[in-house]
CSV table of C-alpha atoms in Angstrom, one decimal:
chain,number,residue,atom,x,y,z
A,1,UNK,CA,0.0,0.0,0.0
A,2,UNK,CA,1.4,3.4,-1.0
A,3,UNK,CA,2.0,5.8,1.9
A,4,UNK,CA,0.5,8.6,-0.2
A,5,UNK,CA,-3.1,7.4,-0.1
A,6,UNK,CA,-5.6,8.8,2.4
A,7,UNK,CA,-6.9,6.6,5.2
A,8,UNK,CA,-10.5,6.8,3.9
A,9,UNK,CA,-11.4,3.6,2.0
A,10,UNK,CA,-11.8,3.8,-1.8
A,11,UNK,CA,-15.2,3.5,-3.2
A,12,UNK,CA,-16.0,0.1,-4.7
A,13,UNK,CA,-19.7,0.4,-5.2
A,14,UNK,CA,-21.4,3.2,-7.1
A,15,UNK,CA,-25.2,3.6,-7.0
A,16,UNK,CA,-25.8,5.3,-10.4
A,17,UNK,CA,-23.8,3.1,-12.8
A,18,UNK,CA,-22.2,-0.3,-12.7
A,19,UNK,CA,-18.5,-0.4,-11.7
A,20,UNK,CA,-16.3,-3.5,-11.8
A,21,UNK,CA,-12.6,-4.2,-11.6
A,22,UNK,CA,-11.2,-7.3,-13.2
A,23,UNK,CA,-7.4,-8.0,-13.3
A,24,UNK,CA,-6.4,-4.4,-13.7
A,25,UNK,CA,-9.3,-3.3,-16.0
A,26,UNK,CA,-12.0,-1.1,-14.5
A,27,UNK,CA,-15.3,-0.8,-16.3
A,28,UNK,CA,-18.0,1.8,-16.0
A,29,UNK,CA,-21.3,0.7,-17.5
A,30,UNK,CA,-24.2,3.2,-17.8
A,31,UNK,CA,-27.3,1.4,-16.7
A,32,UNK,CA,-30.4,3.2,-17.9
A,33,UNK,CA,-31.0,1.3,-21.2
A,34,UNK,CA,-34.6,2.3,-21.3
A,35,UNK,CA,-33.5,6.0,-21.7
A,36,UNK,CA,-30.4,5.2,-23.9
A,37,UNK,CA,-28.3,5.8,-20.7
A,38,UNK,CA,-29.3,9.4,-20.4
A,39,UNK,CA,-27.4,11.2,-17.6
A,40,UNK,CA,-28.8,12.5,-14.4
A,41,UNK,CA,-27.2,14.9,-11.9
A,42,UNK,CA,-26.1,11.9,-9.8
A,43,UNK,CA,-24.5,10.1,-12.7
A,44,UNK,CA,-22.5,13.2,-13.6
A,45,UNK,CA,-21.3,13.7,-10.0
A,46,UNK,CA,-20.5,10.0,-9.5
A,47,UNK,CA,-18.5,9.8,-12.7
A,48,UNK,CA,-16.5,12.9,-11.9
A,49,UNK,CA,-15.7,11.5,-8.4
A,50,UNK,CA,-14.9,8.0,-9.7
A,51,UNK,CA,-12.4,9.2,-12.3
A,52,UNK,CA,-10.7,11.5,-9.8
A,53,UNK,CA,-10.4,8.6,-7.3
A,54,UNK,CA,-9.5,5.9,-9.8
A,55,UNK,CA,-5.7,6.6,-10.0
A,56,UNK,CA,-5.6,5.8,-6.2
A,57,UNK,CA,-6.9,2.2,-6.9
A,58,UNK,CA,-3.7,0.2,-7.0
A,59,UNK,CA,-5.5,-2.6,-8.8
A,60,UNK,CA,-6.6,-0.5,-11.8
A,61,UNK,CA,-4.5,0.2,-14.9
A,62,UNK,CA,-7.1,1.1,-17.5
A,63,UNK,CA,-10.7,2.3,-17.6
A,64,UNK,CA,-13.4,1.2,-20.0
A,65,UNK,CA,-16.6,3.2,-20.4
A,66,UNK,CA,-19.6,1.7,-22.1
A,67,UNK,CA,-23.4,1.6,-22.0
A,68,UNK,CA,-26.0,-1.1,-21.5
A,69,UNK,CA,-28.5,-1.8,-24.3
A,70,UNK,CA,-28.8,0.1,-27.5
A,71,UNK,CA,-27.1,3.3,-26.5
A,72,UNK,CA,-23.7,4.4,-25.1
A,73,UNK,CA,-25.1,7.7,-23.6
A,74,UNK,CA,-27.8,9.9,-25.1
A,75,UNK,CA,-26.7,13.0,-23.0
A,76,UNK,CA,-28.5,14.8,-20.3
A,77,UNK,CA,-31.9,13.4,-19.4
A,78,UNK,CA,-34.5,15.9,-20.7
A,79,UNK,CA,-36.9,15.5,-17.8
A,80,UNK,CA,-34.5,15.0,-14.9
A,81,UNK,CA,-31.9,17.5,-16.0
A,82,UNK,CA,-33.1,20.0,-18.6
A,83,UNK,CA,-36.5,20.3,-17.0
A,84,UNK,CA,-35.0,20.9,-13.6
A,85,UNK,CA,-32.5,23.4,-14.9
A,86,UNK,CA,-35.4,25.7,-15.9
A,87,UNK,CA,-35.9,26.3,-12.1
A,88,UNK,CA,-32.3,27.2,-11.4
A,89,UNK,CA,-30.9,30.7,-11.0
A,90,UNK,CA,-27.6,31.7,-12.7
A,91,UNK,CA,-25.3,30.8,-9.9
A,92,UNK,CA,-26.7,27.3,-9.6
A,93,UNK,CA,-26.7,26.8,-13.3
A,94,UNK,CA,-23.0,27.7,-13.3
A,95,UNK,CA,-22.4,25.2,-10.5
A,96,UNK,CA,-24.0,22.5,-12.8
A,97,UNK,CA,-22.1,23.4,-15.9
A,98,UNK,CA,-18.8,23.5,-14.0
A,99,UNK,CA,-19.6,20.0,-12.7
A,100,UNK,CA,-20.2,18.6,-16.2
A,101,UNK,CA,-17.0,20.2,-17.4
A,102,UNK,CA,-15.2,18.6,-14.4
A,103,UNK,CA,-16.1,15.2,-15.7
A,104,UNK,CA,-14.2,15.9,-19.0
A,105,UNK,CA,-11.3,17.6,-17.1
A,106,UNK,CA,-11.0,14.5,-14.9
A,107,UNK,CA,-11.0,12.1,-17.9
A,108,UNK,CA,-8.3,14.1,-19.7
A,109,UNK,CA,-6.1,14.5,-16.6
A,110,UNK,CA,-6.5,11.0,-15.3
A,111,UNK,CA,-3.1,9.2,-15.8
A,112,UNK,CA,-4.9,6.0,-16.8
A,113,UNK,CA,-5.8,5.1,-20.4
A,114,UNK,CA,-9.5,5.5,-20.9
A,115,UNK,CA,-11.4,3.5,-23.6
A,116,UNK,CA,-14.9,4.5,-24.7
A,117,UNK,CA,-16.6,1.4,-26.1
A,118,UNK,CA,-19.4,3.2,-28.0
A,119,UNK,CA,-22.1,0.6,-28.4
A,120,UNK,CA,-24.9,2.9,-29.8
A,121,UNK,CA,-25.8,6.5,-29.9
A,122,UNK,CA,-23.3,8.9,-28.2
A,123,UNK,CA,-25.2,12.2,-28.1
A,124,UNK,CA,-24.7,15.5,-26.3
A,125,UNK,CA,-22.7,15.0,-23.1
A,126,UNK,CA,-22.3,11.3,-24.1
A,127,UNK,CA,-20.5,12.4,-27.2
A,128,UNK,CA,-18.1,14.5,-25.2
A,129,UNK,CA,-17.4,11.8,-22.7
A,130,UNK,CA,-16.4,9.6,-25.6
A,131,UNK,CA,-14.4,12.5,-27.1
A,132,UNK,CA,-12.5,12.9,-23.8
A,133,UNK,CA,-11.5,9.3,-23.8
A,134,UNK,CA,-8.1,8.2,-25.2
A,135,UNK,CA,-9.5,5.5,-27.5
A,136,UNK,CA,-13.0,5.5,-29.1
A,137,UNK,CA,-14.0,2.0,-30.3
A,138,UNK,CA,-17.3,2.2,-32.2
A,139,UNK,CA,-19.8,-0.4,-33.1
A,140,UNK,CA,-20.9,-0.2,-36.7
A,141,UNK,CA,-24.4,1.0,-35.6
A,142,UNK,CA,-23.0,3.7,-33.3
A,143,UNK,CA,-23.5,7.4,-34.0
A,144,UNK,CA,-22.2,10.6,-32.7
A,145,UNK,CA,-24.3,13.7,-32.3
A,146,UNK,CA,-23.0,16.9,-30.7
A,147,UNK,CA,-26.5,18.2,-30.5
A,148,UNK,CA,-26.2,21.1,-28.1
A,149,UNK,CA,-27.3,23.7,-30.7
A,150,UNK,CA,-30.4,21.6,-31.3
A,151,UNK,CA,-31.6,22.4,-27.8
A,152,UNK,CA,-30.7,26.1,-28.1
A,153,UNK,CA,-27.4,26.0,-26.4
A,154,UNK,CA,-23.8,26.7,-27.6
A,155,UNK,CA,-22.2,23.8,-29.5
A,156,UNK,CA,-19.2,24.5,-27.3
A,157,UNK,CA,-19.9,22.5,-24.2
A,158,UNK,CA,-17.8,20.5,-21.6
A,159,UNK,CA,-14.6,21.3,-23.5
A,160,UNK,CA,-15.9,20.1,-26.9
A,161,UNK,CA,-14.7,23.2,-28.7
A,162,UNK,CA,-11.2,22.6,-27.3
A,163,UNK,CA,-10.9,18.9,-27.9
A,164,UNK,CA,-12.8,18.3,-31.1
A,165,UNK,CA,-10.8,20.6,-33.4
A,166,UNK,CA,-7.6,19.0,-32.2
A,167,UNK,CA,-8.9,15.6,-33.4
A,168,UNK,CA,-10.7,16.4,-36.6
A,169,UNK,CA,-9.6,19.9,-37.5
A,170,UNK,CA,-11.4,23.3,-37.1
A,171,UNK,CA,-13.6,23.0,-40.3
A,172,UNK,CA,-15.1,19.6,-39.4
A,173,UNK,CA,-15.4,20.5,-35.7
A,174,UNK,CA,-17.3,23.7,-36.7
A,175,UNK,CA,-19.7,21.6,-38.8
A,176,UNK,CA,-20.3,19.0,-36.1
A,177,UNK,CA,-20.7,21.4,-33.2
A,178,UNK,CA,-22.7,24.1,-35.1
A,179,UNK,CA,-25.1,21.8,-37.0
A,180,UNK,CA,-25.4,19.0,-34.5
A,181,UNK,CA,-26.2,16.4,-37.1
A,182,UNK,CA,-25.7,12.7,-36.5
A,183,UNK,CA,-22.4,11.3,-37.5
A,184,UNK,CA,-22.3,7.6,-38.5
A,185,UNK,CA,-19.6,5.4,-37.2
A,186,UNK,CA,-17.9,4.9,-40.6
A,187,UNK,CA,-17.7,8.7,-41.2
A,188,UNK,CA,-16.4,9.2,-37.6
A,189,UNK,CA,-13.6,6.8,-38.5
A,190,UNK,CA,-12.9,8.6,-41.8
A,191,UNK,CA,-12.4,12.0,-40.1
A,192,UNK,CA,-10.3,10.6,-37.2
A,193,UNK,CA,-12.9,10.7,-34.4
A,194,UNK,CA,-13.2,7.0,-34.1
A,195,UNK,CA,-10.1,4.8,-33.3
A,196,UNK,CA,-11.7,1.7,-34.8
A,197,UNK,CA,-15.1,0.6,-36.0
A,198,UNK,CA,-16.1,-3.1,-35.5
A,199,UNK,CA,-19.3,-5.2,-36.0
A,200,UNK,CA,-21.7,-4.7,-33.1
A,201,UNK,CA,-21.3,-8.2,-31.8
A,202,UNK,CA,-17.5,-7.9,-31.7
A,203,UNK,CA,-17.3,-4.6,-29.7
A,204,UNK,CA,-17.1,-6.1,-26.2
A,205,UNK,CA,-14.3,-8.5,-27.3
A,206,UNK,CA,-12.3,-5.8,-29.1
A,207,UNK,CA,-12.6,-3.4,-26.2
A,208,UNK,CA,-11.6,-6.2,-23.8
A,209,UNK,CA,-8.6,-7.0,-25.9
A,210,UNK,CA,-7.4,-3.4,-26.0
A,211,UNK,CA,-7.9,-3.0,-22.3
A,212,UNK,CA,-6.0,-6.2,-21.6
A,213,UNK,CA,-3.1,-5.0,-23.8
A,214,UNK,CA,-3.0,-1.7,-21.9
A,215,UNK,CA,-3.4,-3.4,-18.5
A,216,UNK,CA,-0.6,-5.9,-19.2
A,217,UNK,CA,1.8,-3.4,-20.7
A,218,UNK,CA,4.2,-0.8,-19.3
A,219,UNK,CA,1.7,1.2,-17.3
A,220,UNK,CA,4.0,3.9,-16.3
A,221,UNK,CA,5.0,4.5,-19.9
A,222,UNK,CA,1.4,4.6,-21.0
A,223,UNK,CA,0.4,7.0,-18.2
A,224,UNK,CA,3.2,9.4,-18.8
A,225,UNK,CA,2.5,9.4,-22.6
A,226,UNK,CA,-1.1,10.4,-21.9
A,227,UNK,CA,-0.1,13.1,-19.4
A,228,UNK,CA,2.4,14.6,-21.9
A,229,UNK,CA,-0.1,14.5,-24.8
A,230,UNK,CA,-2.5,16.5,-22.7
A,231,UNK,CA,0.0,19.0,-21.3
A,232,UNK,CA,1.8,19.6,-24.6
A,233,UNK,CA,-1.4,20.7,-26.4
A,234,UNK,CA,-0.8,24.3,-25.5
A,235,UNK,CA,3.0,24.3,-25.2
A,236,UNK,CA,5.6,25.8,-27.7
A,237,UNK,CA,7.9,23.3,-29.2
A,238,UNK,CA,10.9,24.2,-27.0
A,239,UNK,CA,8.9,23.7,-23.8
A,240,UNK,CA,7.5,20.4,-25.1
A,241,UNK,CA,10.9,19.0,-26.0
A,242,UNK,CA,12.3,20.0,-22.6
A,243,UNK,CA,9.4,18.3,-20.8
A,244,UNK,CA,9.9,15.2,-22.9
A,245,UNK,CA,13.6,15.2,-22.2
A,246,UNK,CA,13.0,15.4,-18.4
A,247,UNK,CA,10.4,12.7,-18.6
A,248,UNK,CA,12.5,10.3,-20.6
A,249,UNK,CA,15.5,10.7,-18.3
A,250,UNK,CA,13.2,9.9,-15.4
A,251,UNK,CA,11.7,6.8,-17.0
A,252,UNK,CA,15.2,5.6,-17.9
A,253,UNK,CA,15.6,4.9,-14.1
A,254,UNK,CA,12.3,3.0,-13.9
A,255,UNK,CA,12.0,-0.7,-13.4
A,256,UNK,CA,10.2,-1.3,-16.7
A,257,UNK,CA,12.9,0.2,-18.8
A,258,UNK,CA,15.5,-1.9,-17.0
A,259,UNK,CA,13.2,-4.9,-17.4
A,260,UNK,CA,13.1,-4.3,-21.2
A,261,UNK,CA,16.9,-4.4,-21.4
A,262,UNK,CA,17.1,-7.5,-19.2
A,263,UNK,CA,14.4,-9.3,-21.3
A,264,UNK,CA,16.1,-8.2,-24.6
A,265,UNK,CA,19.5,-9.6,-23.5
A,266,UNK,CA,17.9,-12.8,-22.3
A,267,UNK,CA,15.8,-13.3,-25.5
A,268,UNK,CA,12.5,-13.3,-23.7
A,269,UNK,CA,9.3,-11.1,-23.4
A,270,UNK,CA,9.4,-8.3,-20.8
A,271,UNK,CA,7.5,-8.8,-17.6
A,272,UNK,CA,6.1,-5.4,-17.0
A,273,UNK,CA,5.3,-4.2,-13.5
A,274,UNK,CA,4.2,-0.6,-14.2
A,275,UNK,CA,7.1,0.6,-12.0
């Protein structure tokens, strides 16, 4: 047990979605299939808190997010969120929008790889949760829809106007965020929004295989790669090169790098420990 963890126990059961850990792979499954896994205030808050807490789980090396039934996540529940927001004053509305943004910030700053296994529609906030993940595996029937303008709100929500242009370019991001039209899985792959598109029935197995590869690999190398990708988005080249130089020098002292050399000289596969 690390001496840098608090004495309070880590949360293992979450009320508003299913959470499991299996041999280094944590999985969050949205569990409102009758509403295409629409989000509630509680789901937002729990997801934010889980992602913030997850790096403290010593038994977790990768996070998979998916949905039960026909949808990944259809965004905020119209009745339970949008209807309730009509009653809020400005200060409380800002508290809500900051909470939703905190989910994305937590996903991007979490040092663990995050896989979105998009099994159906990913709309509104659901599309941004997938966008904020490191890998987006899409079933052939999946669709994206950044539909914020269709409910009279800015297409820029939860960091989407920051993240999306960096993946697909400003022109395509403008089209997706301004018009809010549905984006089929094949087109999402063409423009670089999807990492991979697979037949619907194969999505769980493909997501599991990628999660297994990440969980069994050099976890420290993966986590630092993600952290640097996130931090360097807004750096000049000189600052990025210096940060990478310092990081590589540090990782050259890590056990996994030494294990690579020992395995190479012995003619065997490395046994990664993530240390």
